[in-house]
mmCIF file of C-alpha atoms in Angstrom:
data_model
loop_
_atom_site.group_PDB
_atom_site.id
_atom_site.type_symbol
_atom_site.label_atom_id
_atom_site.label_comp_id
_atom_site.label_asym_id
_atom_site.label_seq_id
_atom_site.Cartn_x
_atom_site.Cartn_y
_atom_site.Cartn_z
ATOM 1 C CA SER A 1 77.949 94.196 15.233
ATOM 2 C CA GLN A 2 78.748 97.488 13.789
ATOM 3 C CA GLN A 3 75.640 99.229 12.727
ATOM 4 C CA GLY A 4 76.833 102.385 11.024
ATOM 5 C CA GLU A 5 78.777 102.724 7.937
ATOM 6 C CA GLU A 6 80.606 105.747 6.985
ATOM 7 C CA ASP A 7 81.812 107.434 3.575
ATOM 8 C CA PRO A 8 84.235 108.111 2.547
ATOM 9 C CA GLN A 9 86.550 105.865 4.403
ATOM 10 C CA ALA A 10 89.512 108.441 3.929
ATOM 11 C CA LEU A 11 89.021 111.863 2.884
ATOM 12 C CA SER A 12 92.071 114.414 2.175
ATOM 13 C CA ILE A 13 91.257 117.996 1.196
ATOM 14 C CA GLN A 14 93.273 121.422 1.289
ATOM 15 C CA GLU A 15 93.091 123.471 4.620
ATOM 16 C CA GLY A 16 90.325 125.996 3.912
ATOM 17 C CA GLU A 17 88.109 123.704 1.963
ATOM 18 C CA ASN A 18 84.889 121.968 3.624
ATOM 19 C CA ALA A 19 84.757 118.556 4.443
ATOM 20 C CA THR A 20 81.704 116.241 4.217
ATOM 21 C CA MET A 21 81.100 113.054 5.843
ATOM 22 C CA ASN A 22 78.577 110.637 5.595
ATOM 23 C CA CYS A 23 76.954 107.879 7.978
ATOM 24 C CA SER A 24 74.240 105.413 7.295
ATOM 25 C CA TYR A 25 72.564 103.038 9.914
ATOM 26 C CA LYS A 26 70.118 100.322 10.133
ATOM 27 C CA THR A 27 67.954 100.207 13.130
ATOM 28 C CA SER A 28 65.741 102.854 14.700
ATOM 29 C CA ILE A 29 67.334 105.452 16.939
ATOM 30 C CA ASN A 30 66.914 107.869 19.659
ATOM 31 C CA ASN A 31 69.902 110.127 18.650
ATOM 32 C CA LEU A 32 72.898 110.068 16.542
ATOM 33 C CA GLN A 33 76.268 111.368 17.589
ATOM 34 C CA TRP A 34 79.434 112.457 16.115
ATOM 35 C CA TYR A 35 82.679 111.729 17.651
ATOM 36 C CA ARG A 36 86.223 112.599 16.819
ATOM 37 C CA GLN A 37 89.530 110.644 17.389
ATOM 38 C CA ASN A 38 92.941 111.736 17.214
ATOM 39 C CA SER A 39 95.596 109.039 16.185
ATOM 40 C CA GLY A 40 95.949 106.727 19.313
ATOM 41 C CA ARG A 41 93.667 108.667 21.754
ATOM 42 C CA GLY A 42 90.458 108.386 22.914
ATOM 43 C CA LEU A 43 87.161 109.679 21.374
ATOM 44 C CA VAL A 44 85.815 113.408 21.825
ATOM 45 C CA HIS A 45 82.107 114.009 21.556
ATOM 46 C CA LEU A 46 81.494 116.984 18.929
ATOM 47 C CA ILE A 47 77.751 116.967 18.423
ATOM 48 C CA LEU A 48 74.544 115.080 19.334
ATOM 49 C CA ILE A 49 71.330 115.367 16.984
ATOM 50 C CA ARG A 50 68.291 113.526 18.164
ATOM 51 C CA SER A 51 65.522 111.591 16.072
ATOM 52 C CA ASN A 52 63.443 114.357 15.848
ATOM 53 C CA GLU A 53 65.620 116.849 14.543
ATOM 54 C CA ARG A 54 66.929 117.619 11.086
ATOM 55 C CA GLU A 55 70.036 119.952 11.540
ATOM 56 C CA LYS A 56 72.247 121.142 14.143
ATOM 57 C CA HIS A 57 75.021 123.565 14.316
ATOM 58 C CA SER A 58 77.961 123.798 16.478
ATOM 59 C CA GLY A 59 80.645 126.411 15.637
ATOM 60 C CA ARG A 60 82.131 125.152 12.071
ATOM 61 C CA LEU A 61 80.310 122.036 12.331
ATOM 62 C CA ARG A 62 77.121 121.193 10.720
ATOM 63 C CA VAL A 63 75.199 118.144 11.200
ATOM 64 C CA THR A 64 72.070 116.677 9.579
ATOM 65 C CA LEU A 65 70.006 114.052 9.830
ATOM 66 C CA ASP A 66 67.326 111.883 7.590
ATOM 67 C CA THR A 67 65.792 109.452 9.684
ATOM 68 C CA SER A 68 63.794 108.412 6.419
ATOM 69 C CA LYS A 69 66.893 107.428 4.689
ATOM 70 C CA LYS A 70 68.797 106.557 7.951
ATOM 71 C CA SER A 71 71.745 108.525 7.109
ATOM 72 C CA SER A 72 73.671 111.467 8.600
ATOM 73 C CA SER A 73 76.110 114.074 7.409
ATOM 74 C CA LEU A 74 78.675 115.973 9.392
ATOM 75 C CA LEU A 75 80.030 119.218 7.488
ATOM 76 C CA ILE A 76 83.247 120.752 8.851
ATOM 77 C CA THR A 77 83.589 124.135 7.183
ATOM 78 C CA ALA A 78 86.755 126.294 6.661
ATOM 79 C CA SER A 79 89.084 123.003 7.690
ATOM 80 C CA ARG A 80 92.419 123.641 9.558
ATOM 81 C CA ALA A 81 95.133 121.289 9.799
ATOM 82 C CA ALA A 82 94.123 120.717 13.397
ATOM 83 C CA ASP A 83 91.057 118.996 12.064
ATOM 84 C CA THR A 84 93.083 115.897 10.934
ATOM 85 C CA ALA A 85 91.806 112.964 12.725
ATOM 86 C CA SER A 86 89.227 110.097 12.353
ATOM 87 C CA TYR A 87 85.443 110.886 12.520
ATOM 88 C CA PHE A 88 82.717 108.334 13.851
ATOM 89 C CA CYS A 89 79.249 108.634 13.901
ATOM 90 C CA ALA A 90 77.521 106.779 16.783
ATOM 91 C CA THR A 91 73.835 105.777 17.447
ATOM 92 C CA SER A 92 72.107 105.087 20.511
ATOM 93 C CA PRO A 93 68.521 103.342 20.665
ATOM 94 C CA ASN A 94 67.404 105.059 23.875
ATOM 95 C CA PHE A 95 67.230 108.714 25.645
ATOM 96 C CA GLY A 96 69.693 107.418 27.994
ATOM 97 C CA ASN A 97 72.558 107.347 25.495
ATOM 98 C CA GLU A 98 73.813 104.285 26.384
ATOM 99 C CA LYS A 99 75.054 101.350 24.150
ATOM 100 C CA LEU A 100 76.650 103.333 21.625
ATOM 101 C CA THR A 101 76.920 101.538 18.160
ATOM 102 C CA PHE A 102 79.769 103.126 16.077
ATOM 103 C CA GLY A 103 80.189 103.580 12.305
ATOM 104 C CA THR A 104 83.253 102.448 10.510
ATOM 105 C CA GLY A 105 84.759 106.216 10.735
ATOM 106 C CA THR A 106 86.159 108.527 8.200
ATOM 107 C CA ARG A 107 89.955 109.336 8.178
ATOM 108 C CA LEU A 108 90.130 113.000 7.459
ATOM 109 C CA THR A 109 93.629 114.576 6.561
ATOM 110 C CA ILE A 110 94.003 118.308 5.997
ATOM 111 C CA ILE A 111 96.941 119.484 3.875
ATOM 112 C CA PRO A 112 98.243 122.647 4.962
ATOM 113 C CA GLY B 1 84.166 119.356 31.998
ATOM 114 C CA ALA B 2 83.457 115.725 32.831
ATOM 115 C CA VAL B 3 87.008 113.843 32.752
ATOM 116 C CA VAL B 4 87.736 110.085 32.373
ATOM 117 C CA SER B 5 91.169 108.748 33.040
ATOM 118 C CA GLN B 6 92.572 105.561 31.680
ATOM 119 C CA HIS B 7 95.649 103.623 32.916
ATOM 120 C CA PRO B 8 97.809 102.595 31.814
ATOM 121 C CA SER B 9 98.229 104.177 28.321
ATOM 122 C CA ARG B 10 100.527 101.381 26.990
ATOM 123 C CA VAL B 11 101.190 97.867 28.032
ATOM 124 C CA ILE B 12 103.585 95.584 26.498
ATOM 125 C CA CYS B 13 104.012 92.046 28.012
ATOM 126 C CA LYS B 14 104.590 88.462 27.395
ATOM 127 C CA SER B 15 101.885 86.061 26.456
ATOM 128 C CA GLY B 16 100.295 84.245 29.440
ATOM 129 C CA THR B 17 100.211 87.375 31.517
ATOM 130 C CA SER B 18 97.274 88.989 32.999
ATOM 131 C CA VAL B 19 96.802 92.683 32.485
ATOM 132 C CA LYS B 20 94.628 95.101 34.387
ATOM 133 C CA ILE B 21 93.423 98.240 32.961
ATOM 134 C CA GLU B 22 91.860 101.357 35.086
ATOM 135 C CA CYS B 23 88.872 103.508 34.021
ATOM 136 C CA ARG B 24 88.294 106.358 36.463
ATOM 137 C CA SER B 25 85.624 109.121 36.157
ATOM 138 C CA LEU B 26 87.540 112.072 37.676
ATOM 139 C CA ASP B 27 84.863 114.609 38.579
ATOM 140 C CA PHE B 28 81.662 112.648 38.329
ATOM 141 C CA GLN B 29 80.088 109.613 39.699
ATOM 142 C CA ALA B 30 79.540 106.996 37.108
ATOM 143 C CA THR B 31 76.975 103.798 37.808
ATOM 144 C CA THR B 32 77.545 102.578 34.367
ATOM 145 C CA MET B 33 80.736 102.471 32.520
ATOM 146 C CA PHE B 34 81.557 101.210 28.971
ATOM 147 C CA TRP B 35 84.604 98.906 27.515
ATOM 148 C CA TYR B 36 85.231 99.134 23.862
ATOM 149 C CA ARG B 37 87.866 97.207 21.790
ATOM 150 C CA GLN B 38 89.411 98.860 18.626
ATOM 151 C CA PHE B 39 91.597 97.181 16.027
ATOM 152 C CA PRO B 40 93.593 99.108 13.526
ATOM 153 C CA LYS B 41 92.017 101.636 11.583
ATOM 154 C CA GLN B 42 88.627 100.171 12.797
ATOM 155 C CA SER B 43 85.738 101.349 14.471
ATOM 156 C CA LEU B 44 85.145 100.657 18.052
ATOM 157 C CA MET B 45 83.070 97.461 19.275
ATOM 158 C CA LEU B 46 81.318 97.518 22.535
ATOM 159 C CA MET B 47 82.846 94.624 24.706
ATOM 160 C CA ALA B 48 80.611 95.216 27.831
ATOM 161 C CA THR B 49 78.597 97.453 29.906
ATOM 162 C CA SER B 50 80.073 97.946 33.492
ATOM 163 C CA ASN B 51 77.689 98.148 36.204
ATOM 164 C CA GLU B 52 78.522 99.537 39.672
ATOM 165 C CA GLY B 53 77.742 96.881 42.541
ATOM 166 C CA SER B 54 76.609 94.120 39.974
ATOM 167 C CA LYS B 55 78.005 91.904 37.425
ATOM 168 C CA ALA B 56 78.966 93.329 33.829
ATOM 169 C CA THR B 57 76.774 93.054 30.832
ATOM 170 C CA TYR B 58 78.686 91.578 28.145
ATOM 171 C CA GLU B 59 78.162 91.720 24.413
ATOM 172 C CA GLN B 60 77.493 88.816 22.252
ATOM 173 C CA GLY B 61 80.859 87.002 21.529
ATOM 174 C CA VAL B 62 82.882 88.282 24.271
ATOM 175 C CA GLU B 63 84.359 85.916 26.494
ATOM 176 C CA LYS B 64 83.244 86.752 30.200
ATOM 177 C CA ASP B 65 86.106 84.807 31.669
ATOM 178 C CA LYS B 66 88.751 86.161 29.401
ATOM 179 C CA PHE B 67 87.831 89.814 30.210
ATOM 180 C CA LEU B 68 86.845 90.315 33.561
ATOM 181 C CA ILE B 69 85.251 93.512 34.908
ATOM 182 C CA ASN B 70 84.958 94.711 38.051
ATOM 183 C CA HIS B 71 83.216 98.087 39.025
ATOM 184 C CA ALA B 72 83.530 98.257 42.647
ATOM 185 C CA SER B 73 83.000 101.973 43.089
ATOM 186 C CA LEU B 74 81.256 104.805 41.580
ATOM 187 C CA THR B 75 84.409 106.180 39.862
ATOM 188 C CA LEU B 76 86.359 103.113 39.077
ATOM 189 C CA SER B 77 85.923 99.972 36.550
ATOM 190 C CA THR B 78 88.711 97.856 35.693
ATOM 191 C CA LEU B 79 89.097 95.432 32.742
ATOM 192 C CA THR B 80 91.366 92.523 33.273
ATOM 193 C CA VAL B 81 92.571 90.561 30.202
ATOM 194 C CA THR B 82 93.389 87.234 31.825
ATOM 195 C CA SER B 83 96.300 84.992 30.388
ATOM 196 C CA ALA B 84 96.638 87.421 27.487
ATOM 197 C CA HIS B 85 97.469 85.969 23.831
ATOM 198 C CA PRO B 86 98.966 87.838 20.863
ATOM 199 C CA GLU B 87 95.144 88.009 19.345
ATOM 200 C CA ASP B 88 94.111 90.010 22.491
ATOM 201 C CA SER B 89 96.527 92.733 21.279
ATOM 202 C CA SER B 90 94.437 95.920 20.724
ATOM 203 C CA PHE B 91 93.403 99.265 21.579
ATOM 204 C CA TYR B 92 90.956 99.232 24.696
ATOM 205 C CA ILE B 93 88.957 102.247 25.583
ATOM 206 C CA CYS B 94 86.393 103.085 28.295
ATOM 207 C CA SER B 95 83.790 105.424 28.563
ATOM 208 C CA ALA B 96 81.302 106.924 31.048
ATOM 209 C CA THR B 97 78.352 109.130 31.218
ATOM 210 C CA PRO B 98 77.714 111.964 33.424
ATOM 211 C CA PRO B 99 74.571 112.239 35.401
ATOM 212 C CA GLY B 100 72.050 114.397 33.896
ATOM 213 C CA VAL B 101 69.584 113.973 30.850
ATOM 214 C CA GLY B 102 70.988 113.676 27.499
ATOM 215 C CA GLN B 103 74.683 113.681 28.600
ATOM 216 C CA PRO B 104 77.198 112.234 26.187
ATOM 217 C CA GLN B 105 79.513 109.470 26.745
ATOM 218 C CA HIS B 106 83.330 110.648 27.650
ATOM 219 C CA PHE B 107 85.948 108.520 26.834
ATOM 220 C CA GLY B 108 89.125 107.505 28.392
ATOM 221 C CA ASP B 109 92.313 108.059 26.191
ATOM 222 C CA GLY B 110 92.693 104.277 25.624
ATOM 223 C CA THR B 111 95.014 101.647 26.262
ATOM 224 C CA ARG B 112 97.337 100.243 23.672
ATOM 225 C CA LEU B 113 97.992 96.368 24.517
ATOM 226 C CA SER B 114 100.600 94.473 22.975
ATOM 227 C CA ILE B 115 101.125 90.812 23.843
ATOM 228 C CA LEU B 116 104.401 89.209 22.549
#
């Protein structure tokens, strides 16, 4: 069963604006990851944050994790048309990074 | 970077046909691979964990006899959808984790299966 839920389900913004997506989960985790999926393609790993971390940056991506609220957010700054995709959070219960449980995803559309 | 290749990318076949999907790790060895299923505009559901040299581990509700998994080598896992029916139409994606501490899963590009 799916553990995570993401909101919003869909998000449309103008190019150049920032996009924020949220993810909530239900059980204890070792780490939380964000993936990107272009339409009809596989998933691309974006960033991983461990349960003992609160914030992590990678380029235009910023991820936060609040284990007390069992939630995470992904911020994409200065969005580009090429950022249009679906974004999924995924949690893993162990350090070995197996048995990922995916959230419901956010479909992000960047309007040029 | 680590590459996972999935083949075929698209299959259209008649009801009752068995379909085999291959998942290969191109530049690393993977003792474990994962098979997911994704319905349109929905998330990925883990179907099974493919273990090299041993039986696959199936998630609850996934029929073992329907979805046969073979992981005969460290770089290849196959998923066979046996006697496929229209309700088996879906997007199937595999993944594998390269060796090393904390490595993320790397995904294939998926296989779109359409059963007529």
